[in-house]
């Protein structure tokens, strides 16, 4: 894939960090080399990956300020996720202040730091802070595209409008190739009429840019960060984990369709979700999936993972979820 994707939204609490951590783990489970960059001073991506942000010897802060090389700050994730993390903590706030004092080149620091190692990874994901600041600008300048997690509520629509305006400014000023990767509906509850209305508006406006996969509200997704693990390694059979596996498959399918390539998704690593689990993501996120979509469907990995959900709401959580 060889791409850099910024996960951004100018509103907090819409699932940026949850998406960054779980999407990185899901893509890594398909044997892709993934780098996850935390560029948020809160350091939630770092903590959600099981790394103590208070004990960092080098972080995104030092990389942006040119005090260390990118590779020197890498932290390999050991709990089976198989991705590499560039961690962050509250020191990034000071780094942002120092960047603002630079006369030129302050918005390209991350792109310059990433350039020597960019081809070492199939995919680079950048978790952005929930605001338009110099850190977010650095991420957007370094990225090829923007993935927008979107909670289907009114304030999130306002944040989406602001982000799209920012993307246009970045295109005009410094990164004309910046594209919209897609809009991801997160924390979706189909019993909420407003959520359904906002979802319909998104589809009407963005069309194919809205991911077919829908991320449902899920207890396992919410509690996984407290264990320092992606949901895939906390409870691989949870609806949240299966939904992110489905999202990874959908992104792979989109990439292969746009490039004209046909490539099978590699088997998931031992100890992670099996191929049958990936196929089960179809049933977890698609109301119209056939009842027999299990391991037989997994024999066609692209369909099993990519066509995980129709453009529409996810099914309501069942009583089984409450026991999880």
PDB file of C-alpha atoms in Angstrom:
ATOM      1  CA  UNK A   1       0.000   0.000   0.000  1.00  0.00           C
ATOM      2  CA  UNK A   2       2.846   2.393   0.903  1.00  0.00           C
ATOM      3  CA  UNK A   3       0.554   5.114   2.138  1.00  0.00           C
ATOM      4  CA  UNK A   4       0.323   7.601   4.988  1.00  0.00           C
ATOM      5  CA  UNK A   5      -3.161   8.139   6.430  1.00  0.00           C
ATOM      6  CA  UNK A   6      -3.995  10.791   9.009  1.00  0.00           C
ATOM      7  CA  UNK A   7      -6.930   9.927  11.288  1.00  0.00           C
ATOM      8  CA  UNK A   8      -8.397  13.334  12.045  1.00  0.00           C
ATOM      9  CA  UNK A   9     -11.554  15.060  13.189  1.00  0.00           C
ATOM     10  CA  UNK A  10     -11.911  18.502  14.758  1.00  0.00           C
ATOM     11  CA  UNK A  11     -14.082  17.184  17.559  1.00  0.00           C
ATOM     12  CA  UNK A  12     -13.160  15.031  20.525  1.00  0.00           C
ATOM     13  CA  UNK A  13     -14.791  11.777  21.508  1.00  0.00           C
ATOM     14  CA  UNK A  14     -15.632  10.499  18.025  1.00  0.00           C
ATOM     15  CA  UNK A  15     -13.320   7.463  18.098  1.00  0.00           C
ATOM     16  CA  UNK A  16     -10.069   8.694  16.496  1.00  0.00           C
ATOM     17  CA  UNK A  17      -7.770   6.924  18.925  1.00  0.00           C
ATOM     18  CA  UNK A  18      -9.932   3.795  19.069  1.00  0.00           C
ATOM     19  CA  UNK A  19      -9.848   3.686  15.274  1.00  0.00           C
ATOM     20  CA  UNK A  20      -6.093   4.297  15.092  1.00  0.00           C
ATOM     21  CA  UNK A  21      -5.173   1.519  17.528  1.00  0.00           C
ATOM     22  CA  UNK A  22      -7.650  -1.084  16.320  1.00  0.00           C
ATOM     23  CA  UNK A  23      -7.144  -0.397  12.624  1.00  0.00           C
ATOM     24  CA  UNK A  24      -3.361  -0.661  13.072  1.00  0.00           C
ATOM     25  CA  UNK A  25      -3.755  -4.032  14.798  1.00  0.00           C
ATOM     26  CA  UNK A  26      -6.217  -5.290  12.189  1.00  0.00           C
ATOM     27  CA  UNK A  27      -3.998  -4.293   9.253  1.00  0.00           C
ATOM     28  CA  UNK A  28      -0.957  -5.793  10.972  1.00  0.00           C
ATOM     29  CA  UNK A  29      -2.925  -9.041  11.366  1.00  0.00           C
ATOM     30  CA  UNK A  30      -3.006  -9.272   7.545  1.00  0.00           C
ATOM     31  CA  UNK A  31       0.823  -9.382   7.552  1.00  0.00           C
ATOM     32  CA  UNK A  32       1.200  -5.762   6.549  1.00  0.00           C
ATOM     33  CA  UNK A  33       3.946  -3.626   8.054  1.00  0.00           C
ATOM     34  CA  UNK A  34       2.211  -0.856   9.971  1.00  0.00           C
ATOM     35  CA  UNK A  35       3.596   2.221  11.718  1.00  0.00           C
ATOM     36  CA  UNK A  36       1.255   3.992  14.150  1.00  0.00           C
ATOM     37  CA  UNK A  37       2.245   7.581  14.995  1.00  0.00           C
ATOM     38  CA  UNK A  38       0.794   9.259  18.077  1.00  0.00           C
ATOM     39  CA  UNK A  39       0.839  13.024  17.560  1.00  0.00           C
ATOM     40  CA  UNK A  40      -1.654  13.863  20.312  1.00  0.00           C
ATOM     41  CA  UNK A  41      -0.207  15.271  23.589  1.00  0.00           C
ATOM     42  CA  UNK A  42      -2.783  13.232  25.521  1.00  0.00           C
ATOM     43  CA  UNK A  43      -0.870  10.103  24.513  1.00  0.00           C
ATOM     44  CA  UNK A  44      -3.983   7.920  24.465  1.00  0.00           C
ATOM     45  CA  UNK A  45      -2.800   5.932  21.455  1.00  0.00           C
ATOM     46  CA  UNK A  46       0.430   5.232  23.306  1.00  0.00           C
ATOM     47  CA  UNK A  47      -1.382   4.036  26.429  1.00  0.00           C
ATOM     48  CA  UNK A  48      -3.911   2.065  24.380  1.00  0.00           C
ATOM     49  CA  UNK A  49      -1.018   0.178  22.801  1.00  0.00           C
ATOM     50  CA  UNK A  50       0.267  -0.853  26.219  1.00  0.00           C
ATOM     51  CA  UNK A  51       3.148   1.645  26.463  1.00  0.00           C
ATOM     52  CA  UNK A  52       3.659   3.790  29.582  1.00  0.00           C
ATOM     53  CA  UNK A  53       3.809   7.356  28.258  1.00  0.00           C
ATOM     54  CA  UNK A  54       5.516   8.600  31.445  1.00  0.00           C
ATOM     55  CA  UNK A  55       8.552   6.369  30.850  1.00  0.00           C
ATOM     56  CA  UNK A  56       9.414   7.345  27.283  1.00  0.00           C
ATOM     57  CA  UNK A  57      13.062   8.022  26.456  1.00  0.00           C
ATOM     58  CA  UNK A  58      12.213   9.405  23.029  1.00  0.00           C
ATOM     59  CA  UNK A  59       8.892  10.337  21.482  1.00  0.00           C
ATOM     60  CA  UNK A  60       7.191  12.268  18.693  1.00  0.00           C
ATOM     61  CA  UNK A  61       8.271  15.452  20.485  1.00  0.00           C
ATOM     62  CA  UNK A  62      11.993  14.799  19.968  1.00  0.00           C
ATOM     63  CA  UNK A  63      11.385  13.681  16.388  1.00  0.00           C
ATOM     64  CA  UNK A  64       9.525  16.880  15.463  1.00  0.00           C
ATOM     65  CA  UNK A  65      12.195  19.044  17.077  1.00  0.00           C
ATOM     66  CA  UNK A  66      14.993  17.185  15.295  1.00  0.00           C
ATOM     67  CA  UNK A  67      16.537  15.962  18.545  1.00  0.00           C
ATOM     68  CA  UNK A  68      16.460  12.298  17.488  1.00  0.00           C
ATOM     69  CA  UNK A  69      15.926  10.198  14.392  1.00  0.00           C
ATOM     70  CA  UNK A  70      12.525   8.676  13.745  1.00  0.00           C
ATOM     71  CA  UNK A  71      13.740   5.076  14.127  1.00  0.00           C
ATOM     72  CA  UNK A  72      15.344   5.850  17.498  1.00  0.00           C
ATOM     73  CA  UNK A  73      11.913   6.559  18.983  1.00  0.00           C
ATOM     74  CA  UNK A  74      10.164   3.451  17.636  1.00  0.00           C
ATOM     75  CA  UNK A  75       8.537   1.098  20.123  1.00  0.00           C
ATOM     76  CA  UNK A  76       7.641  -2.404  18.857  1.00  0.00           C
ATOM     77  CA  UNK A  77       4.302  -3.575  20.234  1.00  0.00           C
ATOM     78  CA  UNK A  78       4.827  -6.928  21.922  1.00  0.00           C
ATOM     79  CA  UNK A  79       1.348  -8.289  22.689  1.00  0.00           C
ATOM     80  CA  UNK A  80       0.815  -9.817  19.271  1.00  0.00           C
ATOM     81  CA  UNK A  81      -0.427  -6.734  17.438  1.00  0.00           C
ATOM     82  CA  UNK A  82       2.638  -6.713  15.224  1.00  0.00           C
ATOM     83  CA  UNK A  83       2.817  -2.978  14.532  1.00  0.00           C
ATOM     84  CA  UNK A  84       5.396  -0.331  15.354  1.00  0.00           C
ATOM     85  CA  UNK A  85       4.517   2.684  17.487  1.00  0.00           C
ATOM     86  CA  UNK A  86       5.954   6.187  17.551  1.00  0.00           C
ATOM     87  CA  UNK A  87       4.737   7.181  21.041  1.00  0.00           C
ATOM     88  CA  UNK A  88       3.826  10.566  22.480  1.00  0.00           C
ATOM     89  CA  UNK A  89       3.124  12.277  25.787  1.00  0.00           C
ATOM     90  CA  UNK A  90       2.442  15.748  27.165  1.00  0.00           C
ATOM     91  CA  UNK A  91       5.870  16.956  25.991  1.00  0.00           C
ATOM     92  CA  UNK A  92       4.272  17.452  22.572  1.00  0.00           C
ATOM     93  CA  UNK A  93       2.583  20.577  23.905  1.00  0.00           C
ATOM     94  CA  UNK A  94       5.979  22.190  24.416  1.00  0.00           C
ATOM     95  CA  UNK A  95       7.082  20.964  21.001  1.00  0.00           C
ATOM     96  CA  UNK A  96       4.114  22.695  19.389  1.00  0.00           C
ATOM     97  CA  UNK A  97       5.012  25.990  21.070  1.00  0.00           C
ATOM     98  CA  UNK A  98       8.580  25.716  19.796  1.00  0.00           C
ATOM     99  CA  UNK A  99       7.396  24.876  16.289  1.00  0.00           C
ATOM    100  CA  UNK A 100       5.271  28.026  16.234  1.00  0.00           C
ATOM    101  CA  UNK A 101       8.400  30.124  16.784  1.00  0.00           C
ATOM    102  CA  UNK A 102      10.123  28.769  13.679  1.00  0.00           C
ATOM    103  CA  UNK A 103      10.124  31.211  10.754  1.00  0.00           C
ATOM    104  CA  UNK A 104       9.897  28.582   7.980  1.00  0.00           C
ATOM    105  CA  UNK A 105       9.304  24.847   7.555  1.00  0.00           C
ATOM    106  CA  UNK A 106       7.373  24.326  10.780  1.00  0.00           C
ATOM    107  CA  UNK A 107       4.477  22.552   9.050  1.00  0.00           C
ATOM    108  CA  UNK A 108       6.733  20.018   7.249  1.00  0.00           C
ATOM    109  CA  UNK A 109       8.715  18.664  10.212  1.00  0.00           C
ATOM    110  CA  UNK A 110       6.853  15.346  10.405  1.00  0.00           C
ATOM    111  CA  UNK A 111       6.979  14.800   6.641  1.00  0.00           C
ATOM    112  CA  UNK A 112      10.733  15.376   6.619  1.00  0.00           C
ATOM    113  CA  UNK A 113      11.297  13.060   9.592  1.00  0.00           C
ATOM    114  CA  UNK A 114       9.129  10.337   8.069  1.00  0.00           C
ATOM    115  CA  UNK A 115      10.672  10.423   4.590  1.00  0.00           C
ATOM    116  CA  UNK A 116      13.695   8.108   5.239  1.00  0.00           C
ATOM    117  CA  UNK A 117      11.518   5.362   6.761  1.00  0.00           C
ATOM    118  CA  UNK A 118       8.331   5.760   4.751  1.00  0.00           C
ATOM    119  CA  UNK A 119       9.050   2.882   2.368  1.00  0.00           C
ATOM    120  CA  UNK A 120       9.834   0.523   5.249  1.00  0.00           C
ATOM    121  CA  UNK A 121       6.110   0.283   6.011  1.00  0.00           C
ATOM    122  CA  UNK A 122       3.083  -0.693   3.985  1.00  0.00           C
ATOM    123  CA  UNK A 123       0.906   1.733   5.899  1.00  0.00           C
ATOM    124  CA  UNK A 124       1.523   4.638   8.265  1.00  0.00           C
ATOM    125  CA  UNK A 125      -1.384   5.769  10.471  1.00  0.00           C
ATOM    126  CA  UNK A 126      -1.250   9.115  12.306  1.00  0.00           C
ATOM    127  CA  UNK A 127      -3.565   9.736  15.257  1.00  0.00           C
ATOM    128  CA  UNK A 128      -4.218  13.489  15.349  1.00  0.00           C
ATOM    129  CA  UNK A 129      -5.351  15.701  18.250  1.00  0.00           C
ATOM    130  CA  UNK A 130      -8.993  16.878  18.208  1.00  0.00           C
ATOM    131  CA  UNK A 131      -8.144  20.433  17.174  1.00  0.00           C
ATOM    132  CA  UNK A 132      -6.630  22.401  14.328  1.00  0.00           C
ATOM    133  CA  UNK A 133      -3.147  23.183  15.598  1.00  0.00           C
ATOM    134  CA  UNK A 134       0.417  22.876  14.353  1.00  0.00           C
ATOM    135  CA  UNK A 135       0.501  19.170  15.250  1.00  0.00           C
ATOM    136  CA  UNK A 136      -2.593  18.436  13.143  1.00  0.00           C
ATOM    137  CA  UNK A 137      -1.198  20.531  10.294  1.00  0.00           C
ATOM    138  CA  UNK A 138       2.052  18.517  10.405  1.00  0.00           C
ATOM    139  CA  UNK A 139       0.054  15.298  10.182  1.00  0.00           C
ATOM    140  CA  UNK A 140      -2.024  16.518   7.235  1.00  0.00           C
ATOM    141  CA  UNK A 141       1.041  17.766   5.380  1.00  0.00           C
ATOM    142  CA  UNK A 142       2.761  14.394   5.854  1.00  0.00           C
ATOM    143  CA  UNK A 143      -0.312  12.354   4.846  1.00  0.00           C
ATOM    144  CA  UNK A 144      -1.540  11.089   1.507  1.00  0.00           C
ATOM    145  CA  UNK A 145      -5.130  10.964   2.729  1.00  0.00           C
ATOM    146  CA  UNK A 146      -7.405  11.633   5.705  1.00  0.00           C
ATOM    147  CA  UNK A 147      -9.631   9.063   7.386  1.00  0.00           C
ATOM    148  CA  UNK A 148     -12.470  10.812   9.218  1.00  0.00           C
ATOM    149  CA  UNK A 149     -14.132   9.021  12.159  1.00  0.00           C
ATOM    150  CA  UNK A 150     -17.613  10.430  12.418  1.00  0.00           C
ATOM    151  CA  UNK A 151     -20.115  10.021  15.215  1.00  0.00           C
ATOM    152  CA  UNK A 152     -23.561  10.519  13.717  1.00  0.00           C
ATOM    153  CA  UNK A 153     -24.544  13.568  15.772  1.00  0.00           C
ATOM    154  CA  UNK A 154     -24.993  17.273  15.079  1.00  0.00           C
ATOM    155  CA  UNK A 155     -21.774  18.569  16.676  1.00  0.00           C
ATOM    156  CA  UNK A 156     -19.762  16.004  14.768  1.00  0.00           C
ATOM    157  CA  UNK A 157     -21.241  17.399  11.551  1.00  0.00           C
ATOM    158  CA  UNK A 158     -19.940  20.824  12.563  1.00  0.00           C
ATOM    159  CA  UNK A 159     -16.486  19.359  13.190  1.00  0.00           C
ATOM    160  CA  UNK A 160     -16.595  17.627   9.819  1.00  0.00           C
ATOM    161  CA  UNK A 161     -17.294  20.900   8.029  1.00  0.00           C
ATOM    162  CA  UNK A 162     -14.357  22.552   9.782  1.00  0.00           C
ATOM    163  CA  UNK A 163     -12.027  19.655   8.929  1.00  0.00           C
ATOM    164  CA  UNK A 164     -12.974  19.701   5.249  1.00  0.00           C
ATOM    165  CA  UNK A 165     -12.218  23.412   5.151  1.00  0.00           C
ATOM    166  CA  UNK A 166      -8.812  22.723   6.731  1.00  0.00           C
ATOM    167  CA  UNK A 167      -8.077  19.979   4.193  1.00  0.00           C
ATOM    168  CA  UNK A 168      -8.810  22.383   1.337  1.00  0.00           C
ATOM    169  CA  UNK A 169      -6.432  24.953   2.832  1.00  0.00           C
ATOM    170  CA  UNK A 170      -3.678  22.340   3.214  1.00  0.00           C
ATOM    171  CA  UNK A 171      -4.189  21.260  -0.404  1.00  0.00           C
ATOM    172  CA  UNK A 172      -3.928  24.808  -1.651  1.00  0.00           C
ATOM    173  CA  UNK A 173      -0.901  25.715   0.445  1.00  0.00           C
ATOM    174  CA  UNK A 174       1.468  22.773   0.747  1.00  0.00           C
ATOM    175  CA  UNK A 175       0.052  19.300   0.003  1.00  0.00           C
ATOM    176  CA  UNK A 176      -2.004  19.276  -3.225  1.00  0.00           C
ATOM    177  CA  UNK A 177      -2.169  15.438  -3.260  1.00  0.00           C
ATOM    178  CA  UNK A 178      -4.044  15.237   0.066  1.00  0.00           C
ATOM    179  CA  UNK A 179      -7.249  13.229  -0.437  1.00  0.00           C
ATOM    180  CA  UNK A 180     -10.167  12.041   1.666  1.00  0.00           C
ATOM    181  CA  UNK A 181      -9.610   8.359   2.484  1.00  0.00           C
ATOM    182  CA  UNK A 182     -13.150   7.964   3.706  1.00  0.00           C
ATOM    183  CA  UNK A 183     -15.720   8.780   6.362  1.00  0.00           C
ATOM    184  CA  UNK A 184     -16.143   6.131   9.075  1.00  0.00           C
ATOM    185  CA  UNK A 185     -19.338   6.018  11.115  1.00  0.00           C
ATOM    186  CA  UNK A 186     -18.389   5.191  14.704  1.00  0.00           C
ATOM    187  CA  UNK A 187     -20.287   4.421  17.935  1.00  0.00           C
ATOM    188  CA  UNK A 188     -23.329   3.845  15.791  1.00  0.00           C
ATOM    189  CA  UNK A 189     -26.649   2.965  17.397  1.00  0.00           C
ATOM    190  CA  UNK A 190     -29.370   2.241  14.803  1.00  0.00           C
ATOM    191  CA  UNK A 191     -32.087   2.755  17.434  1.00  0.00           C
ATOM    192  CA  UNK A 192     -31.227   6.464  17.438  1.00  0.00           C
ATOM    193  CA  UNK A 193     -33.258   8.339  14.814  1.00  0.00           C
ATOM    194  CA  UNK A 194     -30.759  11.211  14.690  1.00  0.00           C
ATOM    195  CA  UNK A 195     -27.930   8.767  13.991  1.00  0.00           C
ATOM    196  CA  UNK A 196     -29.860   7.316  11.072  1.00  0.00           C
ATOM    197  CA  UNK A 197     -30.650  10.773   9.702  1.00  0.00           C
ATOM    198  CA  UNK A 198     -27.034  11.954   9.927  1.00  0.00           C
ATOM    199  CA  UNK A 199     -25.861   8.693   8.358  1.00  0.00           C
ATOM    200  CA  UNK A 200     -28.222   9.269   5.417  1.00  0.00           C
ATOM    201  CA  UNK A 201     -26.894  12.824   5.020  1.00  0.00           C
ATOM    202  CA  UNK A 202     -23.309  11.563   4.958  1.00  0.00           C
ATOM    203  CA  UNK A 203     -24.126   8.991   2.281  1.00  0.00           C
ATOM    204  CA  UNK A 204     -25.990  11.568   0.197  1.00  0.00           C
ATOM    205  CA  UNK A 205     -23.093  14.026   0.374  1.00  0.00           C
ATOM    206  CA  UNK A 206     -20.016  11.772   0.260  1.00  0.00           C
ATOM    207  CA  UNK A 207     -21.333   8.725  -1.604  1.00  0.00           C
ATOM    208  CA  UNK A 208     -18.633   6.077  -2.007  1.00  0.00           C
ATOM    209  CA  UNK A 209     -16.351   7.925   0.408  1.00  0.00           C
ATOM    210  CA  UNK A 210     -18.491   6.670   3.291  1.00  0.00           C
ATOM    211  CA  UNK A 211     -17.121   3.306   4.384  1.00  0.00           C
ATOM    212  CA  UNK A 212     -19.624   0.478   4.131  1.00  0.00           C
ATOM    213  CA  UNK A 213     -18.329  -0.850   7.440  1.00  0.00           C
ATOM    214  CA  UNK A 214     -20.021   0.669  10.494  1.00  0.00           C
ATOM    215  CA  UNK A 215     -18.398   0.611  13.939  1.00  0.00           C
ATOM    216  CA  UNK A 216     -21.070  -0.165  16.565  1.00  0.00           C
ATOM    217  CA  UNK A 217     -21.122   0.894  20.178  1.00  0.00           C
ATOM    218  CA  UNK A 218     -19.315  -1.923  21.954  1.00  0.00           C
ATOM    219  CA  UNK A 219     -18.264  -2.536  25.543  1.00  0.00           C
ATOM    220  CA  UNK A 220     -15.149  -4.495  24.549  1.00  0.00           C
ATOM    221  CA  UNK A 221     -13.895  -1.611  22.410  1.00  0.00           C
ATOM    222  CA  UNK A 222     -14.383   0.787  25.313  1.00  0.00           C
ATOM    223  CA  UNK A 223     -12.636  -1.346  27.928  1.00  0.00           C
ATOM    224  CA  UNK A 224      -9.712  -2.613  25.799  1.00  0.00           C
ATOM    225  CA  UNK A 225      -7.529   0.520  26.407  1.00  0.00           C
ATOM    226  CA  UNK A 226      -7.608  -0.133  30.155  1.00  0.00           C
ATOM    227  CA  UNK A 227      -5.833  -3.426  29.405  1.00  0.00           C
ATOM    228  CA  UNK A 228      -3.346  -1.728  27.066  1.00  0.00           C
ATOM    229  CA  UNK A 229      -4.497  -3.797  24.098  1.00  0.00           C
ATOM    230  CA  UNK A 230      -6.414  -3.372  20.850  1.00  0.00           C
ATOM    231  CA  UNK A 231      -9.844  -5.012  20.999  1.00  0.00           C
ATOM    232  CA  UNK A 232      -8.571  -7.693  18.604  1.00  0.00           C
ATOM    233  CA  UNK A 233      -6.337  -9.015  21.394  1.00  0.00           C
ATOM    234  CA  UNK A 234      -8.720  -8.278  24.225  1.00  0.00           C
ATOM    235  CA  UNK A 235     -11.727 -10.110  22.787  1.00  0.00           C
ATOM    236  CA  UNK A 236     -11.285 -11.113  19.156  1.00  0.00           C
ATOM    237  CA  UNK A 237     -14.909 -12.274  18.883  1.00  0.00           C
ATOM    238  CA  UNK A 238     -16.448  -8.992  20.025  1.00  0.00           C
ATOM    239  CA  UNK A 239     -18.487  -6.972  17.550  1.00  0.00           C
ATOM    240  CA  UNK A 240     -16.032  -4.083  17.792  1.00  0.00           C
ATOM    241  CA  UNK A 241     -12.980  -6.210  16.955  1.00  0.00           C
ATOM    242  CA  UNK A 242     -14.778  -7.841  14.027  1.00  0.00           C
ATOM    243  CA  UNK A 243     -15.907  -4.465  12.723  1.00  0.00           C
ATOM    244  CA  UNK A 244     -12.330  -3.140  12.597  1.00  0.00           C
ATOM    245  CA  UNK A 245     -11.168  -6.314  10.856  1.00  0.00           C
ATOM    246  CA  UNK A 246     -13.904  -5.667   8.314  1.00  0.00           C
ATOM    247  CA  UNK A 247     -12.778  -2.053   7.926  1.00  0.00           C
ATOM    248  CA  UNK A 248      -9.194  -3.181   7.267  1.00  0.00           C
ATOM    249  CA  UNK A 249     -10.472  -5.544   4.589  1.00  0.00           C
ATOM    250  CA  UNK A 250     -12.568  -2.821   2.996  1.00  0.00           C
ATOM    251  CA  UNK A 251      -9.572  -0.480   2.833  1.00  0.00           C
ATOM    252  CA  UNK A 252      -7.453  -3.206   1.238  1.00  0.00           C
ATOM    253  CA  UNK A 253     -10.172  -3.906  -1.335  1.00  0.00           C
ATOM    254  CA  UNK A 254     -10.473  -0.209  -2.200  1.00  0.00           C
ATOM    255  CA  UNK A 255      -6.718   0.070  -2.646  1.00  0.00           C
ATOM    256  CA  UNK A 256      -6.560  -2.976  -4.889  1.00  0.00           C
ATOM    257  CA  UNK A 257      -9.517  -1.853  -6.993  1.00  0.00           C
ATOM    258  CA  UNK A 258      -7.962   1.578  -7.510  1.00  0.00           C
ATOM    259  CA  UNK A 259      -4.586   0.101  -8.474  1.00  0.00           C
ATOM    260  CA  UNK A 260      -5.988  -2.790 -10.511  1.00  0.00           C
ATOM    261  CA  UNK A 261      -4.147  -5.348  -8.385  1.00  0.00           C
ATOM    262  CA  UNK A 262      -5.546  -8.588  -7.019  1.00  0.00           C
ATOM    263  CA  UNK A 263      -3.937  -9.753  -3.827  1.00  0.00           C
ATOM    264  CA  UNK A 264      -5.263 -12.059  -1.155  1.00  0.00           C
ATOM    265  CA  UNK A 265      -5.309 -11.009   2.453  1.00  0.00           C
ATOM    266  CA  UNK A 266      -2.591 -12.945   4.258  1.00  0.00           C
ATOM    267  CA  UNK A 267      -3.748 -15.362   6.969  1.00  0.00           C
ATOM    268  CA  UNK A 268      -4.059 -13.777  10.359  1.00  0.00           C
ATOM    269  CA  UNK A 269      -1.237 -14.443  12.778  1.00  0.00           C
ATOM    270  CA  UNK A 270      -1.446 -17.188  15.351  1.00  0.00           C
ATOM    271  CA  UNK A 271      -3.166 -16.019  18.489  1.00  0.00           C
ATOM    272  CA  UNK A 272      -5.265 -13.438  16.645  1.00  0.00           C
ATOM    273  CA  UNK A 273      -8.571 -13.715  14.870  1.00  0.00           C
ATOM    274  CA  UNK A 274      -8.766 -16.632  12.472  1.00  0.00           C
ATOM    275  CA  UNK A 275     -10.017 -16.426   8.909  1.00  0.00           C
ATOM    276  CA  UNK A 276     -13.391 -17.623  10.035  1.00  0.00           C
ATOM    277  CA  UNK A 277     -13.542 -14.769  12.517  1.00  0.00           C
ATOM    278  CA  UNK A 278     -12.883 -12.311   9.730  1.00  0.00           C
ATOM    279  CA  UNK A 279     -15.752 -13.811   7.817  1.00  0.00           C
ATOM    280  CA  UNK A 280     -17.910 -13.535  10.892  1.00  0.00           C
ATOM    281  CA  UNK A 281     -17.331  -9.764  10.661  1.00  0.00           C
ATOM    282  CA  UNK A 282     -19.755  -9.888   7.769  1.00  0.00           C
ATOM    283  CA  UNK A 283     -22.505 -11.080  10.041  1.00  0.00           C
ATOM    284  CA  UNK A 284     -21.433  -8.682  12.802  1.00  0.00           C
ATOM    285  CA  UNK A 285     -21.747  -5.563  10.664  1.00  0.00           C
ATOM    286  CA  UNK A 286     -24.170  -6.462   7.891  1.00  0.00           C
ATOM    287  CA  UNK A 287     -27.876  -6.996   8.436  1.00  0.00           C
ATOM    288  CA  UNK A 288     -28.144  -8.508   4.958  1.00  0.00           C
ATOM    289  CA  UNK A 289     -25.312 -11.029   5.275  1.00  0.00           C
ATOM    290  CA  UNK A 290     -26.386 -14.604   4.569  1.00  0.00           C
ATOM    291  CA  UNK A 291     -26.759 -16.825   7.577  1.00  0.00           C
ATOM    292  CA  UNK A 292     -24.182 -19.288   6.232  1.00  0.00           C
ATOM    293  CA  UNK A 293     -21.407 -16.691   5.864  1.00  0.00           C
ATOM    294  CA  UNK A 294     -18.744 -18.420   7.966  1.00  0.00           C
ATOM    295  CA  UNK A 295     -15.515 -20.213   7.069  1.00  0.00           C
ATOM    296  CA  UNK A 296     -16.694 -20.874   3.491  1.00  0.00           C
ATOM    297  CA  UNK A 297     -16.967 -17.139   2.948  1.00  0.00           C
ATOM    298  CA  UNK A 298     -13.451 -16.743   4.334  1.00  0.00           C
ATOM    299  CA  UNK A 299     -12.136 -18.681   1.356  1.00  0.00           C
ATOM    300  CA  UNK A 300     -12.766 -15.452  -0.557  1.00  0.00           C
ATOM    301  CA  UNK A 301     -10.872 -13.091   1.801  1.00  0.00           C
ATOM    302  CA  UNK A 302     -11.556  -9.936  -0.149  1.00  0.00           C
ATOM    303  CA  UNK A 303     -15.320 -10.409  -0.079  1.00  0.00           C
ATOM    304  CA  UNK A 304     -15.305 -11.687   3.477  1.00  0.00           C
ATOM    305  CA  UNK A 305     -13.501  -8.698   4.888  1.00  0.00           C
ATOM    306  CA  UNK A 306     -14.127  -5.877   2.460  1.00  0.00           C
ATOM    307  CA  UNK A 307     -17.827  -6.246   1.751  1.00  0.00           C
ATOM    308  CA  UNK A 308     -18.501  -6.378   5.456  1.00  0.00           C
ATOM    309  CA  UNK A 309     -21.439  -4.050   5.696  1.00  0.00           C
ATOM    310  CA  UNK A 310     -23.863  -2.270   3.440  1.00  0.00           C
ATOM    311  CA  UNK A 311     -24.130   1.481   3.386  1.00  0.00           C
ATOM    312  CA  UNK A 312     -26.499   1.713   6.269  1.00  0.00           C
ATOM    313  CA  UNK A 313     -26.724   1.253  10.010  1.00  0.00           C
ATOM    314  CA  UNK A 314     -25.329  -1.683  11.932  1.00  0.00           C
ATOM    315  CA  UNK A 315     -27.725  -4.020  13.723  1.00  0.00           C
ATOM    316  CA  UNK A 316     -28.630  -3.191  17.280  1.00  0.00           C
ATOM    317  CA  UNK A 317     -26.450  -4.845  19.936  1.00  0.00           C
ATOM    318  CA  UNK A 318     -28.027  -8.018  21.228  1.00  0.00           C
ATOM    319  CA  UNK A 319     -28.407  -9.181  24.804  1.00  0.00           C
ATOM    320  CA  UNK A 320     -25.263 -11.275  24.335  1.00  0.00           C
ATOM    321  CA  UNK A 321     -23.204  -8.080  24.227  1.00  0.00           C
ATOM    322  CA  UNK A 322     -24.300  -7.078  27.698  1.00  0.00           C
ATOM    323  CA  UNK A 323     -22.739 -10.222  29.039  1.00  0.00           C
ATOM    324  CA  UNK A 324     -19.487  -9.185  27.437  1.00  0.00           C
TER     325      UNK A 324
END
